[in-house]
Amino acid sequence: MRPPSPSIPEREFLFTSLKQSLRLDGRQLLEMRHPTITFGTELGWVECSLGKTRVVAAIDAKMVKPPPERPYEGTITIHSEISPMASPEYEPGRTSDEEVTITRMLDKVLRRSDAVDKESLCVLAGQRVWHLRLTVHCLADAGNMLDCACLAGIIALKHFRRPEVEVIGDEVTVHPPTERAPLPLSLHHTPLCLTFAFFPESSSKTATSTSSTKTTTVLDPSLLESQLATGFLHVALNAQRELCVVQKAGGVPLTEDEILPLIKDVAVTRVRELDRIVESRLKEDWEGRKTFVEVR
Amino acid sequence: MASRIEILNDGGFRSDGRKQYELRDISIDLSSQSSADGSASVSHGLTQVVVSVFGPREAKMRRETIHDRANINVEVNVAPFSAGERRRRGRGDKRILEFASTIKSTFEPVIQTTLYPRSQIDIYVQILQQDGGVLQACINATTLALASAGIPLLDFVCAVTGGVHSTSPLLDLTTLEENDIPHVTVAVMPRTGKVTLVTMETRLHVDRFEDIFRVACEAGKVIHKEMRAAVKERTGALVAAMGAAPRVAGAGAEAGERDVVMDERIDDY
């Protein structure tokens, strides 16, 4: 059964308020929800929420034999799932469009952008490398699960500590965390993802005119906004102003001058703020843990 | 991985002999498949893609019909012999599913689906050879296949890839270049100059991105010219074939007039 789409009064209400630059939850048009980051007892377990959207990410590491074509690099696999409790739309076992988008974006943002230094995961070339497994579970969908999932993923990678390994000749000894302090992963950069949603100015259902209809842009759409948006722009970048992923797949066509300022100005400043928030939360968590276990 | 082949040498030539902003040879073949309502085979240099369009026709599955619009279904098949290494990709492969959903969401606002409620338009994409710019070729071929099927579109959708090799922007990349430099695929609608699709998966600085983005949007218009010429030629051939049918009294003069009107209409696009 296809889930019911938003009713006409809801749609009219949303479009009218957006025309007046009002959002239903009181935010500014380009304002993000403040992320709430909670760490679990285990290193590498993170729960991230943007408003009511919640995503949990956890990292697991084990040593494996590397594939013969890449003997000097570790491997990362990302497993993402949208739990049916996220929303009545998702059923277990059936891959919805949204799930494919999230899986592919996570893959692009965290793996293809080379966030983790894979060569540092090599223990014994050709024989033993670390295999990291990142599991992302989307628990609640109140719009923009994608950004939440990418945020949870990258924070989990920053939070995780792998056991220290000593290599003498061909012998590999793994020291448990109780013996020697575990080491952080070496990350090249911290990619963070932002989603913009677009709505056309004209509320007519058949927008057949190609006249200049100004589009309203909204950052971090809520559930209703994502269901009614006519286009999305996903941008992942790091605090050094490097773009990792840009994805605008179809949706309402925009001019270059509408897209570029969003990327160049808005995204860059938001990512800087987000980066600061993430760093401060990680530091806070470390101060708390230092009393129990020595960490680096 | 350092490349042993120069991407752009001092003389301004790339590894295949092109200049910085030069596009590869485009060859377009319309209506190559007679069983489909519309089809197009497009090659950008060595990248070759065939797209067949069926529709609008009755939807196969009742629950996928939408009451006021046509449903667009895109299926992508990558031939195992298309890339350097023979590799069979299953239909559930996430990368291919993403490809298909990208093409679908690119064309959803462009096809006038409100004219065909409760029906389905099927777009089958077959990738025969991959040498960089596969998404670009698929989008161009889909536009042409839809046009050859007579499905009303708001505008052409023209796609082109671009990359940056340490501050110099390049257009229309081959596999060699795509593996080495950050690249972006951009699809524009030439009449308004608006952008429908932007995808980038490699790391690139924001300022470099702006340069290549603007250049790629301009390049889309060049591709539009080629596509327009191909459509015009095909339509001209069809009209001439109709005109060459045995003439009935009175119909001869009308056929001649129709040709003139047809030419004028095509020029508008």
Coordinates of C-alpha atoms in Angstrom, one line a residue:
Chain A
M1 CA 0.0 0.0 0.0
R2 CA 1.4 3.3 -1.0
P3 CA 1.5 5.7 2.0
P4 CA -1.0 8.6 1.7
S5 CA 0.6 11.8 0.4
P6 CA 0.0 15.0 2.2
S7 CA -3.5 16.4 1.9
I8 CA -4.3 19.4 -0.2
P9 CA -5.0 21.7 2.8
E10 CA -1.5 20.8 4.2
R11 CA 0.1 21.4 0.9
E12 CA -1.6 24.8 0.4
F13 CA -0.8 25.8 4.0
L14 CA 2.9 24.9 3.6
F15 CA 3.3 26.7 0.2
T16 CA 1.5 29.8 1.4
S17 CA 3.6 30.1 4.6
L18 CA 6.8 29.4 2.6
K19 CA 6.0 32.3 0.3
Q20 CA 6.0 34.5 3.4
S21 CA 9.3 32.9 4.5
L22 CA 7.7 31.2 7.4
R23 CA 8.4 27.6 8.3
L24 CA 6.0 25.5 10.2
D25 CA 8.4 24.8 13.0
G26 CA 9.4 28.4 13.5
R27 CA 12.9 28.1 12.0
Q28 CA 14.4 30.5 9.5
L29 CA 14.5 29.4 5.9
L30 CA 18.1 28.5 6.0
E31 CA 18.4 27.5 9.6
M32 CA 19.3 23.9 10.6
R33 CA 17.9 22.1 13.5
H34 CA 20.5 21.9 16.3
P35 CA 22.1 18.4 16.3
T36 CA 22.0 16.5 19.6
I37 CA 24.8 14.0 19.9
T38 CA 24.8 11.2 22.5
F39 CA 27.7 8.8 22.9
G40 CA 27.2 5.2 24.1
T41 CA 29.4 3.5 26.6
E42 CA 31.3 1.8 23.8
L43 CA 33.8 3.8 21.8
G44 CA 32.4 4.3 18.3
W45 CA 28.7 4.2 19.3
V46 CA 26.9 7.4 18.5
E47 CA 23.3 8.5 18.4
C48 CA 22.6 11.6 16.5
S49 CA 19.3 13.6 16.4
L50 CA 18.1 16.5 14.3
G51 CA 14.9 17.5 16.0
K52 CA 12.9 14.3 16.1
T53 CA 15.0 12.5 13.4
R54 CA 17.2 10.0 15.1
V55 CA 20.0 7.9 13.7
V56 CA 22.4 5.5 15.5
A57 CA 25.8 4.6 14.1
A58 CA 28.3 2.1 15.5
I59 CA 31.7 1.0 14.4
D60 CA 33.3 -2.4 14.7
A61 CA 36.8 -3.4 13.8
K62 CA 38.4 -6.7 13.1
M63 CA 41.6 -7.9 11.4
V64 CA 41.3 -9.7 8.1
K65 CA 43.4 -10.7 5.1
P66 CA 43.4 -7.9 2.5
P67 CA 42.3 -8.6 -1.1
P68 CA 45.3 -9.3 -3.3
E69 CA 44.9 -6.3 -5.5
R70 CA 45.2 -3.9 -2.5
P71 CA 47.6 -5.4 0.1
Y72 CA 48.5 -2.1 1.8
E73 CA 45.1 -0.7 2.6
G74 CA 42.4 -1.5 5.2
T75 CA 38.8 -1.8 4.2
I76 CA 35.6 -0.1 5.3
T77 CA 32.1 -1.5 4.8
I78 CA 29.0 0.6 5.5
H79 CA 25.8 -1.1 6.3
S80 CA 22.7 1.1 6.5
E81 CA 19.2 0.2 7.4
I82 CA 16.0 2.1 7.8
S83 CA 14.1 0.5 10.6
P84 CA 10.4 0.1 10.1
M85 CA 9.9 2.1 13.3
A86 CA 11.2 5.1 11.5
S87 CA 8.0 5.6 9.6
P88 CA 5.1 3.5 8.4
E89 CA 6.4 3.9 4.9
Y90 CA 9.3 1.6 5.3
E91 CA 9.0 -2.1 5.3
P92 CA 11.7 -4.5 6.2
G93 CA 13.3 -6.3 3.3
R94 CA 12.0 -3.9 0.6
T95 CA 14.6 -1.3 -0.5
S96 CA 12.7 1.9 -0.9
D97 CA 14.1 4.8 -3.0
E98 CA 15.0 6.7 0.2
E99 CA 17.1 3.8 1.4
V100 CA 19.0 3.6 -1.8
T101 CA 19.7 7.3 -1.6
I102 CA 20.9 7.1 1.9
T103 CA 23.1 4.1 1.3
R104 CA 24.7 5.6 -1.8
M105 CA 25.2 9.0 -0.2
L106 CA 26.8 7.4 2.9
D107 CA 29.1 5.5 0.6
K108 CA 30.1 8.6 -1.4
V109 CA 30.5 10.8 1.6
L110 CA 32.4 8.5 3.9
R111 CA 34.1 6.0 1.6
R112 CA 34.7 7.6 -1.8
S113 CA 35.7 10.9 -0.3
D114 CA 38.6 9.1 1.4
A115 CA 37.7 10.4 4.8
V116 CA 39.6 7.6 6.5
D117 CA 43.2 7.0 5.8
K118 CA 43.1 3.4 4.7
E119 CA 46.8 2.9 4.6
S120 CA 47.0 3.6 8.3
L121 CA 44.7 0.6 8.8
C122 CA 47.4 -1.8 7.4
V123 CA 49.0 -4.0 10.0
L124 CA 51.1 -6.5 8.1
A125 CA 51.2 -5.8 4.4
G126 CA 49.5 -8.5 2.4
Q127 CA 48.4 -10.5 5.4
R128 CA 46.6 -8.5 8.0
V129 CA 44.6 -5.3 7.8
W130 CA 41.9 -3.7 9.8
H131 CA 38.4 -4.1 8.4
L132 CA 36.1 -1.4 9.8
R133 CA 32.4 -2.0 9.7
L134 CA 30.1 1.0 10.1
T135 CA 26.5 0.2 10.8
V136 CA 23.9 3.0 10.5
H137 CA 20.4 2.5 11.7
C138 CA 17.7 5.1 11.1
L139 CA 15.4 5.0 14.0
A140 CA 13.0 7.9 13.5
D141 CA 12.2 9.9 10.4
A142 CA 11.1 13.5 10.9
G143 CA 12.7 14.7 7.7
N144 CA 16.3 14.8 6.5
M145 CA 17.5 11.4 7.7
L146 CA 20.3 11.6 5.2
D147 CA 22.1 14.5 6.9
C148 CA 21.6 12.8 10.3
A149 CA 22.9 9.5 9.0
C150 CA 26.1 11.1 7.5
L151 CA 26.6 13.1 10.7
A152 CA 26.3 10.1 12.9
G153 CA 28.6 8.1 10.6
I154 CA 31.4 10.6 10.6
I155 CA 31.1 11.3 14.4
A156 CA 31.3 7.5 15.0
L157 CA 34.5 7.4 12.9
K158 CA 36.0 10.2 14.9
H159 CA 34.9 8.7 18.2
F160 CA 36.1 5.2 17.6
R161 CA 39.4 3.9 19.0
R162 CA 41.0 0.8 17.6
P163 CA 43.2 -1.5 19.7
E164 CA 46.9 -1.0 19.5
V165 CA 48.8 -3.6 17.6
E166 CA 52.4 -4.6 17.9
V167 CA 54.2 -6.2 15.0
I168 CA 57.5 -8.0 15.5
G169 CA 58.7 -9.6 12.4
D170 CA 55.8 -11.6 11.2
E171 CA 54.1 -11.9 14.6
V172 CA 51.2 -9.7 15.3
T173 CA 50.0 -9.0 18.9
V174 CA 46.8 -7.2 19.5
H175 CA 46.8 -5.5 22.8
P176 CA 43.3 -5.3 24.5
P177 CA 42.2 -1.8 25.6
T178 CA 42.8 -2.7 29.2
E179 CA 46.5 -3.2 28.6
R180 CA 47.3 -0.4 26.2
A181 CA 45.3 2.7 25.3
P182 CA 43.5 2.3 22.0
L183 CA 44.3 4.6 19.1
P184 CA 42.1 6.9 17.2
L185 CA 41.5 6.4 13.4
S186 CA 43.4 8.7 11.2
L187 CA 41.0 10.8 9.3
H188 CA 42.0 13.0 6.4
H189 CA 39.1 15.3 6.8
T190 CA 35.6 15.6 8.2
P191 CA 32.9 15.6 5.5
L192 CA 29.5 16.9 6.7
C193 CA 26.3 16.7 4.6
L194 CA 23.6 19.4 4.1
T195 CA 20.3 19.0 2.3
F196 CA 18.4 21.9 0.7
A197 CA 14.8 21.5 -0.5
F198 CA 13.2 23.6 -3.2
F199 CA 9.7 24.7 -3.6
P200 CA 8.4 26.6 -6.7
E201 CA 6.8 30.0 -6.1
S202 CA 3.8 29.3 -8.3
S203 CA 1.5 26.9 -6.4
S204 CA -0.2 25.7 -9.6
K205 CA 0.1 21.9 -10.0
T206 CA 1.0 22.0 -13.7
A207 CA 3.9 24.3 -13.8
T208 CA 4.2 24.3 -17.6
S209 CA 5.4 27.9 -17.9
T210 CA 9.1 28.4 -18.3
S211 CA 8.9 32.0 -17.0
S212 CA 11.2 32.9 -14.2
T213 CA 9.4 31.4 -11.2
K214 CA 11.5 32.1 -8.1
T215 CA 12.1 29.1 -6.0
T216 CA 12.0 29.1 -2.2
T217 CA 15.0 27.3 -0.7
V218 CA 14.9 25.6 2.7
L219 CA 17.7 24.0 4.6
D220 CA 17.2 20.8 6.6
P221 CA 13.6 20.1 5.5
S222 CA 11.2 18.6 8.0
L223 CA 9.0 15.6 7.1
L224 CA 6.2 17.5 5.5
E225 CA 8.6 19.8 3.7
S226 CA 10.5 16.8 2.2
Q227 CA 7.3 15.2 1.1
L228 CA 6.1 18.3 -0.7
A229 CA 9.4 19.6 -2.1
T230 CA 9.9 19.6 -5.8
G231 CA 13.7 19.2 -5.7
F232 CA 16.6 18.5 -3.4
L233 CA 20.2 19.5 -3.4
H234 CA 22.6 17.4 -1.2
V235 CA 26.0 18.9 -0.6
A236 CA 28.7 17.3 1.5
L237 CA 31.8 19.4 2.3
N238 CA 34.4 19.8 4.9
A239 CA 35.5 22.7 7.0
Q240 CA 38.4 23.4 4.5
R241 CA 35.9 24.4 1.8
E242 CA 36.4 21.3 -0.2
L243 CA 33.3 19.8 -1.7
C244 CA 33.1 16.1 -1.4
V245 CA 29.7 15.3 -2.9
V246 CA 27.2 17.5 -4.8
Q247 CA 24.0 15.8 -5.8
K248 CA 21.0 17.5 -7.4
A249 CA 19.2 14.7 -9.1
G250 CA 16.4 16.2 -11.1
G251 CA 13.6 18.1 -9.5
V252 CA 12.8 21.7 -10.3
P253 CA 15.4 23.2 -12.6
L254 CA 17.5 26.1 -11.1
T255 CA 19.7 28.7 -12.6
E256 CA 23.5 28.6 -11.9
D257 CA 23.1 31.8 -9.8
E258 CA 20.6 30.1 -7.6
I259 CA 22.7 27.0 -6.9
L260 CA 26.2 28.6 -6.5
P261 CA 25.5 30.9 -3.6
L262 CA 23.9 28.1 -1.7
I263 CA 27.0 26.0 -2.1
K264 CA 29.6 28.8 -1.8
D265 CA 28.1 30.8 1.1
V266 CA 25.4 29.1 3.0
A267 CA 26.9 25.5 3.0
V268 CA 30.4 26.7 3.8
T269 CA 29.3 28.7 6.9
R270 CA 26.9 26.0 8.1
V271 CA 29.5 23.3 7.9
R272 CA 32.0 25.4 9.9
E273 CA 29.4 25.8 12.6
L274 CA 28.6 22.1 12.6
D275 CA 32.2 21.2 12.7
R276 CA 32.7 23.4 15.8
I277 CA 29.7 21.7 17.5
V278 CA 31.0 18.2 16.6
E279 CA 34.5 19.0 17.9
S280 CA 33.2 20.5 21.2
R281 CA 30.9 17.5 21.8
L282 CA 33.7 15.1 21.2
K283 CA 35.9 17.0 23.6
E284 CA 33.3 17.0 26.3
D285 CA 32.8 13.3 25.9
W286 CA 36.6 12.7 26.3
E287 CA 36.8 14.7 29.4
G288 CA 34.2 12.5 30.9
R289 CA 35.9 9.2 29.8
K290 CA 39.4 10.2 30.9
T291 CA 38.6 9.4 34.5
F292 CA 37.9 5.8 33.6
V293 CA 40.3 4.8 30.9
E294 CA 43.4 6.3 29.4
V295 CA 42.7 7.4 25.9
R296 CA 44.8 9.2 23.3
Chain B
M1 CA 48.1 6.8 -7.6
A2 CA 50.2 9.0 -9.9
S3 CA 49.3 8.8 -13.5
R4 CA 51.9 8.0 -15.9
I5 CA 50.0 9.6 -18.7
E6 CA 49.7 13.4 -18.7
I7 CA 46.2 14.7 -18.4
L8 CA 47.1 18.0 -19.9
N9 CA 50.5 18.7 -21.3
D10 CA 52.2 22.1 -21.8
G11 CA 51.0 22.5 -25.3
G12 CA 47.4 22.4 -24.0
F13 CA 46.7 18.9 -25.4
R14 CA 45.1 16.0 -23.5
S15 CA 45.9 12.4 -23.6
D16 CA 43.6 11.7 -26.6
G17 CA 44.7 14.8 -28.5
R18 CA 41.9 17.1 -27.6
K19 CA 42.2 20.6 -26.3
Q20 CA 41.0 21.7 -22.9
Y21 CA 37.4 22.6 -23.8
E22 CA 37.0 20.3 -26.8
L23 CA 34.2 17.7 -26.7
R24 CA 34.5 14.3 -28.1
D25 CA 32.8 13.2 -31.4
I26 CA 29.1 12.8 -30.9
S27 CA 27.2 10.4 -33.0
I28 CA 23.4 10.1 -32.8
D29 CA 21.2 7.5 -34.3
L30 CA 17.5 7.9 -33.8
S31 CA 14.8 5.2 -34.0
S32 CA 17.3 2.4 -34.4
Q33 CA 15.0 0.0 -32.7
S34 CA 11.7 -0.5 -34.6
S35 CA 10.0 -2.4 -31.8
A36 CA 10.2 0.5 -29.4
D37 CA 8.0 3.6 -29.6
G38 CA 11.2 5.6 -29.6
S39 CA 14.9 4.9 -29.3
A40 CA 18.2 6.6 -29.6
S41 CA 21.8 5.4 -29.7
V42 CA 24.3 8.0 -28.6
S43 CA 28.1 7.8 -28.6
H44 CA 30.4 10.4 -27.0
G45 CA 33.7 9.2 -28.4
L46 CA 34.0 5.6 -27.2
T47 CA 31.1 5.7 -24.7
Q48 CA 28.1 4.2 -26.3
V49 CA 24.6 4.0 -24.9
V50 CA 21.2 2.8 -26.4
V51 CA 17.9 3.9 -24.9
S52 CA 14.5 2.5 -25.8
V53 CA 11.3 4.2 -24.8
F54 CA 7.9 2.5 -24.6
G55 CA 4.8 4.5 -23.8
P56 CA 2.7 6.0 -22.8
R57 CA 1.0 2.6 -22.4
E58 CA -1.1 0.9 -19.9
A59 CA 0.7 0.3 -16.6
K60 CA 1.7 -3.2 -15.9
M61 CA 1.1 -3.0 -12.2
R62 CA -2.1 -1.3 -11.2
R63 CA -0.8 -0.1 -7.8
E64 CA 2.0 1.9 -9.4
T65 CA -0.4 4.1 -11.3
I66 CA -0.9 7.7 -10.3
H67 CA -4.4 9.1 -10.8
D68 CA -3.4 12.4 -12.5
R69 CA 0.0 11.7 -14.0
A70 CA 1.9 9.1 -16.0
N71 CA 4.4 6.9 -14.0
I72 CA 7.9 6.8 -15.3
N73 CA 9.9 3.6 -15.0
V74 CA 13.6 3.6 -15.7
E75 CA 15.7 0.4 -15.9
V76 CA 19.4 0.5 -16.6
N77 CA 21.4 -2.5 -17.8
V78 CA 25.2 -2.3 -18.0
A79 CA 26.6 -4.8 -20.4
P80 CA 29.3 -6.9 -18.8
F81 CA 31.6 -6.3 -21.7
S82 CA 31.2 -2.5 -21.5
A83 CA 34.1 -1.8 -19.1
G84 CA 37.7 -2.8 -19.3
E85 CA 37.2 -5.9 -17.1
R86 CA 34.3 -8.2 -17.8
R87 CA 31.9 -7.9 -14.9
R88 CA 28.3 -8.9 -14.5
R89 CA 26.3 -6.6 -12.3
G90 CA 23.1 -7.8 -10.8
R91 CA 19.9 -5.8 -11.2
G92 CA 19.8 -5.0 -7.6
D93 CA 23.2 -3.4 -7.6
K94 CA 22.9 -0.2 -5.6
R95 CA 25.0 1.8 -8.0
I96 CA 22.8 0.9 -10.9
L97 CA 19.6 1.5 -8.9
E98 CA 20.9 4.9 -8.1
F99 CA 21.7 5.6 -11.8
A100 CA 18.2 4.7 -12.7
S101 CA 16.6 6.8 -10.0
T102 CA 18.9 9.7 -11.0
I103 CA 17.6 9.5 -14.6
K104 CA 14.1 9.1 -13.4
S105 CA 14.2 12.2 -11.2
T106 CA 15.9 14.2 -14.0
F107 CA 13.1 13.5 -16.4
E108 CA 10.1 13.6 -14.1
P109 CA 9.8 17.4 -14.2
V110 CA 10.6 17.5 -17.9
I111 CA 8.1 15.0 -19.4
Q112 CA 4.6 16.4 -19.5
T113 CA 3.2 13.5 -17.5
T114 CA -0.1 15.2 -16.6
L115 CA -1.2 14.6 -20.2
Y116 CA -1.3 10.8 -19.6
P117 CA -2.9 10.0 -16.3
R118 CA -2.8 6.4 -15.1
S119 CA -0.4 5.3 -17.7
Q120 CA 3.3 4.3 -17.8
I121 CA 6.3 5.4 -19.7
D122 CA 9.1 2.9 -19.7
I123 CA 12.7 3.9 -20.3
Y124 CA 15.2 1.1 -20.9
V125 CA 18.8 2.1 -20.9
Q126 CA 21.5 -0.2 -22.2
I127 CA 25.1 0.8 -21.7
L128 CA 27.2 -0.8 -24.3
Q129 CA 30.6 0.8 -23.9
Q130 CA 32.0 2.8 -21.0
D131 CA 34.8 5.3 -21.6
G132 CA 33.8 8.1 -19.2
G133 CA 30.8 10.3 -19.2
V134 CA 28.3 7.4 -19.0
L135 CA 25.6 9.4 -17.1
Q136 CA 26.0 12.2 -19.6
A137 CA 25.5 9.8 -22.5
C138 CA 22.5 8.2 -20.8
I139 CA 20.7 11.5 -20.3
N140 CA 21.4 12.7 -23.8
A141 CA 20.2 9.4 -25.3
T142 CA 17.1 9.4 -23.1
T143 CA 16.1 12.9 -24.2
L144 CA 16.5 11.9 -27.9
A145 CA 14.6 8.6 -27.4
L146 CA 11.7 10.4 -25.7
A147 CA 11.7 13.0 -28.5
S148 CA 11.7 10.2 -31.1
A149 CA 8.8 8.5 -29.3
G150 CA 6.8 11.7 -29.6
I151 CA 6.4 12.1 -25.9
P152 CA 6.0 15.8 -25.1
L153 CA 8.9 17.4 -23.2
L154 CA 9.2 20.8 -21.8
D155 CA 12.7 21.1 -23.2
F156 CA 15.7 19.1 -24.2
V157 CA 18.0 17.9 -21.4
C158 CA 21.6 18.1 -22.4
A159 CA 24.3 16.7 -20.1
V160 CA 28.1 17.1 -20.1
T161 CA 30.9 16.1 -17.8
G162 CA 33.6 18.5 -16.6
G163 CA 36.7 18.2 -14.5
V164 CA 39.4 20.3 -13.1
H165 CA 43.1 19.4 -13.5
S166 CA 44.9 21.6 -11.0
T167 CA 43.1 24.8 -11.9
S168 CA 42.5 24.1 -15.6
P169 CA 38.9 23.1 -16.3
L170 CA 38.4 20.2 -18.8
L171 CA 35.3 19.1 -20.6
D172 CA 33.9 15.7 -21.6
L173 CA 36.2 13.3 -19.7
T174 CA 37.4 9.9 -20.7
T175 CA 37.8 7.0 -18.2
L176 CA 41.5 7.8 -17.8
E177 CA 40.7 11.4 -16.9
E178 CA 37.8 10.5 -14.6
N179 CA 39.9 8.2 -12.5
D180 CA 42.5 10.9 -12.0
I181 CA 40.8 14.2 -11.5
P182 CA 37.7 15.5 -9.7
H183 CA 34.8 15.7 -12.1
V184 CA 31.2 16.8 -12.1
T185 CA 28.2 15.9 -14.4
V186 CA 25.8 18.7 -15.2
A187 CA 22.5 18.5 -17.2
V188 CA 20.9 21.7 -18.4
M189 CA 17.7 22.7 -20.2
P190 CA 19.1 24.9 -23.0
R191 CA 16.0 27.1 -23.6
T192 CA 16.1 28.6 -20.1
G193 CA 19.6 27.7 -19.2
K194 CA 18.5 26.2 -16.0
V195 CA 20.2 23.2 -14.4
T196 CA 18.4 20.0 -13.7
L197 CA 21.1 17.8 -12.6
V198 CA 24.5 18.2 -10.8
T199 CA 26.4 15.3 -9.5
M200 CA 29.9 15.2 -8.1
E201 CA 31.5 12.4 -6.2
T202 CA 35.1 13.5 -5.9
R203 CA 36.6 16.1 -3.7
L204 CA 37.0 19.5 -5.2
H205 CA 37.6 23.0 -3.8
V206 CA 34.6 25.3 -3.8
D207 CA 36.2 27.9 -6.0
R208 CA 37.3 25.3 -8.6
F209 CA 33.8 24.0 -8.6
E210 CA 32.4 27.3 -9.5
D211 CA 34.6 27.6 -12.6
I212 CA 33.8 24.1 -13.9
F213 CA 30.2 24.5 -13.2
R214 CA 29.8 27.6 -15.3
V215 CA 31.8 26.1 -18.1
A216 CA 29.8 22.9 -18.1
C217 CA 26.5 24.8 -18.3
E218 CA 27.8 26.6 -21.4
A219 CA 28.9 23.3 -22.9
G220 CA 25.4 21.9 -22.5
K221 CA 24.2 24.4 -25.0
V222 CA 26.7 23.1 -27.6
I223 CA 25.4 19.6 -27.1
H224 CA 21.9 20.9 -27.6
K225 CA 22.9 22.1 -31.1
E226 CA 24.0 18.6 -32.1
M227 CA 20.9 17.0 -30.7
R228 CA 18.6 19.5 -32.4
A229 CA 20.4 18.9 -35.7
A230 CA 19.9 15.2 -35.4
V231 CA 16.2 15.5 -34.5
K232 CA 15.7 18.0 -37.4
E233 CA 17.4 15.6 -39.9
R234 CA 15.3 12.7 -38.8
T235 CA 12.1 14.6 -38.9
G236 CA 13.1 16.0 -42.3
A237 CA 13.6 12.4 -43.6
L238 CA 10.3 11.3 -42.2
V239 CA 8.5 14.2 -43.8
A240 CA 10.2 13.6 -47.1
A241 CA 9.2 10.0 -47.0
M242 CA 5.6 11.0 -46.4
G243 CA 5.7 13.4 -49.2
A244 CA 7.1 10.8 -51.6
A245 CA 4.0 8.6 -51.1
P246 CA 1.7 8.3 -54.2
R247 CA -0.2 11.7 -54.5
V248 CA -3.9 11.9 -54.5
A249 CA -5.5 14.9 -56.4
G250 CA -5.3 17.9 -54.1
A251 CA -3.1 16.2 -51.5
G252 CA 0.1 17.0 -53.4
A253 CA -0.2 20.8 -52.8
E254 CA -1.1 20.2 -49.2
A255 CA 1.9 18.0 -48.7
G256 CA 4.2 20.7 -50.1
E257 CA 2.7 23.3 -47.7
R258 CA 3.0 21.0 -44.8
D259 CA 6.8 20.8 -45.4
V260 CA 7.2 24.5 -45.1
V261 CA 5.1 24.8 -41.9
M262 CA 7.1 21.8 -40.4
D263 CA 10.4 23.6 -41.1
E264 CA 9.3 26.8 -39.5
R265 CA 8.1 24.9 -36.4
I266 CA 11.4 23.1 -36.0
D267 CA 13.3 26.3 -36.2
D268 CA 11.5 27.5 -33.0
Y269 CA 13.2 24.8 -31.0

